[in-house]
Amino acid sequence: MSVRYQDHVDDLSPDHLRGGFWDGWSPNPPTPETHLALLRGSTHRVVAIDEATGHVVGFVTAVSDGVLCAYIPLLEVLPAYKGRGIGTELMRRLLAALDDHYMIDLLCDEDVQPFYARLGMQTTTGMAVRNYDRQAGADLPA
Ligand SMILES: CC(C)(COP(=O)(O)OP(=O)(O)OC[C@H]1O[C@@H](n2cnc3c(N)ncnc32)[C@H](O)[C@@H]1OP(=O)(O)O)[C@@H](O)C(=O)NCCC(=O)NCCS
């Protein structure tokens, strides 16, 4: 299996994102159209593409103020592609792109902390708001 990585989605359509992302987001996951919109809207993103199919098999996003601070809201690798180093490579590329920032934050469950610790991240505490009725995203412009 050959996977390529890119930091843009200029050549992608929603059809490239129909692989079954949003594990655990039932019953109202973002649509592939919304997925593409958030990849475009993020200041930074890295996608992993299976060269055999052309489909996205993993992605990570970041939003940055362009000066000091960045937040990493989303990282996911499709189940069939997990355990092959794709999540690590997505994060490695994103952190490299953000390495001029002072603070780079994300929230995660405790069981994933070892994965991020191996990338040099440290445990901290945080607070959050979750509007679960907006989990599929705001309406896209027509
Ligand atoms: C977390 C995730 C992105 C990792 O992607 P991946 O491509 O499977 O990761 P890698 O193959 O690079 O794994 C690297 C190492 O991290 C470990 N690891 C992966 N996922 C882990 C998890 N959820 N908890 C603990 N360790 C994990 C792997 O065992 C592997 O260790 P090894 O090399 O000793 O076997 C993937 O499991 C995923 O999409 N999970 C569902 C969504 C999610 O939890 N995203 C993070 C939100 S904060």
Coordinates of C-alpha atoms and ligand atoms in Angstrom, one line a residue:
M1 CA 0.0 0.0 0.0
S2 CA 1.4 3.4 -1.0
V3 CA 0.1 6.5 0.8
R4 CA 1.0 10.1 -0.2
Y5 CA 0.6 13.1 2.0
Q6 CA -0.4 16.6 1.0
D7 CA -1.1 19.9 2.8
H8 CA -3.9 21.1 0.5
V9 CA -7.2 19.8 -0.7
D10 CA -7.4 21.8 -3.9
D11 CA -7.7 18.6 -6.1
L12 CA -10.2 16.8 -3.8
S13 CA -14.0 16.5 -4.0
P14 CA -16.5 15.2 -1.4
D15 CA -16.3 11.8 -3.2
H16 CA -12.7 11.5 -2.1
L17 CA -13.9 11.6 1.6
R18 CA -16.6 8.9 1.5
G19 CA -14.5 6.3 3.2
G20 CA -16.3 6.2 6.6
F21 CA -14.7 8.9 8.7
W22 CA -16.3 10.3 11.9
D23 CA -16.0 7.2 14.1
G24 CA -18.1 7.8 17.2
W25 CA -19.9 10.8 15.8
S26 CA -23.2 9.0 15.2
P27 CA -26.0 9.9 14.8
N28 CA -25.1 13.2 13.2
P29 CA -21.6 13.1 11.6
P30 CA -20.5 15.8 9.2
T31 CA -21.3 15.0 5.6
P32 CA -18.4 14.6 3.1
E33 CA -19.3 18.1 1.8
T34 CA -19.0 19.5 5.3
H35 CA -15.8 17.5 5.8
L36 CA -14.3 19.1 2.7
A37 CA -15.4 22.6 3.8
L38 CA -13.7 22.2 7.2
L39 CA -10.5 20.9 5.5
R40 CA -10.5 24.0 3.3
G41 CA -11.4 26.4 6.1
S42 CA -8.7 25.2 8.5
T43 CA -5.5 27.2 8.4
H44 CA -3.5 24.0 8.2
R45 CA -4.4 20.5 7.2
V46 CA -2.6 17.3 6.1
V47 CA -4.4 14.5 4.3
A48 CA -3.2 11.0 3.6
I49 CA -4.3 9.6 0.2
D50 CA -4.2 5.9 -0.8
E51 CA -2.5 6.1 -4.2
A52 CA -4.3 3.0 -5.4
T53 CA -7.8 4.5 -4.9
G54 CA -7.2 8.2 -4.7
H55 CA -9.3 8.4 -1.6
V56 CA -8.4 10.1 1.6
V57 CA -7.6 7.6 4.4
G58 CA -6.5 10.0 7.1
F59 CA -6.5 13.7 7.9
V60 CA -5.5 16.2 10.6
T61 CA -6.5 19.9 10.8
A62 CA -5.2 22.9 12.7
V63 CA -6.5 26.5 13.2
S64 CA -3.9 29.1 13.9
D65 CA -4.0 32.9 14.8
G66 CA -0.9 33.2 12.6
V67 CA 1.2 34.5 15.4
L68 CA 1.4 32.5 18.7
C69 CA -1.3 30.0 19.0
A70 CA -2.7 27.0 17.2
Y71 CA -5.3 24.3 18.0
I72 CA -5.6 20.9 16.5
P73 CA -9.2 19.9 16.6
L74 CA -9.4 16.8 14.4
L75 CA -7.2 13.7 13.6
E76 CA -8.6 10.5 12.2
V77 CA -7.3 7.5 10.3
L78 CA -9.8 5.1 8.7
P79 CA -10.0 1.8 10.6
A80 CA -8.5 -0.3 7.7
Y81 CA -5.5 1.9 7.6
K82 CA -4.8 2.2 11.4
G83 CA -1.5 0.9 12.9
R84 CA 0.6 1.7 9.8
G85 CA 2.1 4.9 11.0
I86 CA -0.3 7.2 9.1
G87 CA -1.5 9.0 12.2
T88 CA 2.0 9.6 13.3
E89 CA 3.1 10.9 9.9
L90 CA 0.0 13.2 9.7
M91 CA 0.9 14.7 13.1
R92 CA 4.6 14.9 12.4
R93 CA 4.0 17.0 9.3
L94 CA 1.4 19.2 11.0
L95 CA 3.6 19.9 14.0
A96 CA 6.5 20.7 11.7
A97 CA 4.3 23.2 9.8
L98 CA 3.4 24.8 13.2
D99 CA 6.9 24.8 14.7
D100 CA 7.1 28.6 14.8
H101 CA 4.1 28.9 17.1
Y102 CA 4.4 29.3 20.9
M103 CA 1.5 27.1 21.9
I104 CA -0.1 24.2 20.0
D105 CA -3.0 22.6 21.9
L106 CA -5.4 19.7 21.5
L107 CA -7.9 17.8 23.6
C108 CA -8.0 14.1 23.7
D109 CA -9.1 11.1 25.7
E110 CA -6.6 9.6 28.2
D111 CA -6.1 6.5 26.1
V112 CA -4.7 8.5 23.2
Q113 CA -2.3 10.5 25.4
P114 CA 0.6 8.0 24.9
F115 CA 0.2 8.4 21.1
Y116 CA 0.7 12.2 21.4
A117 CA 3.4 11.9 24.1
R118 CA 5.5 9.9 21.6
L119 CA 5.3 13.0 19.3
G120 CA 6.7 15.2 22.1
M121 CA 3.5 16.6 23.4
Q122 CA 2.9 17.1 27.1
T123 CA -0.2 16.4 29.2
T124 CA -2.1 19.5 30.4
T125 CA -5.6 20.3 31.6
G126 CA -8.4 22.0 29.6
M127 CA -12.0 23.1 29.4
A128 CA -14.5 22.8 26.6
V129 CA -18.0 23.5 25.3
R130 CA -19.7 20.9 23.1
N131 CA -23.0 21.8 21.3
Y132 CA -23.9 18.3 20.3
D133 CA -26.9 19.5 18.3
R134 CA -24.4 21.2 16.0
Q135 CA -22.1 18.2 15.6
A136 CA -22.8 17.9 11.8
G137 CA -21.7 21.5 11.4
A138 CA -23.4 24.7 10.5
D139 CA -25.3 24.9 7.3
L140 CA -23.1 25.4 4.3
P141 CA -23.7 28.3 1.9
A142 CA -25.8 27.1 -1.1
Ligands
LIG1 C1 -5.4 7.9 17.0 C2 -5.2 7.5 15.5 C3 -5.3 8.8 14.7 C4 -3.8 6.9 15.3 O1 -3.7 6.6 13.9 P1 -2.7 5.4 13.4 O2 -2.4 5.7 12.0 O3 -3.4 4.1 13.8 O4 -1.5 5.6 14.3 P2 0.0 5.0 14.1 O5 -0.1 3.8 13.2 O6 0.9 6.1 13.7 O7 0.3 4.6 15.6 C5 1.5 4.9 16.2 C6 1.4 4.3 17.6 O8 0.4 4.9 18.4 C7 -0.4 3.8 19.0 N1 -1.8 4.2 19.0 C8 -2.5 4.4 18.0 N2 -3.8 4.8 18.4 C9 -3.7 4.8 19.7 C10 -4.7 5.0 20.7 N3 -6.0 5.3 20.4 N4 -4.4 4.9 22.0 C11 -3.1 4.5 22.3 N5 -2.1 4.3 21.4 C12 -2.5 4.4 20.1 C13 -0.2 2.6 18.1 O9 -0.4 1.4 18.8 C14 1.2 2.8 17.6 O10 2.1 2.2 18.5 P3 3.1 1.1 18.0 O11 3.9 1.7 16.9 O12 3.9 0.8 19.2 O13 2.3 -0.1 17.6 C15 -6.3 6.5 15.1 O14 -6.3 5.4 16.0 C16 -7.7 7.0 15.0 O15 -8.1 7.6 13.9 N6 -8.5 6.9 16.1 C17 -9.9 7.4 16.1 C18 -10.0 8.9 16.1 C19 -9.2 9.5 17.3 O16 -9.1 9.0 18.4 N7 -8.5 10.6 17.0 C20 -7.7 11.3 17.9 C21 -8.7 12.4 18.5 S1 -7.9 13.3 19.8

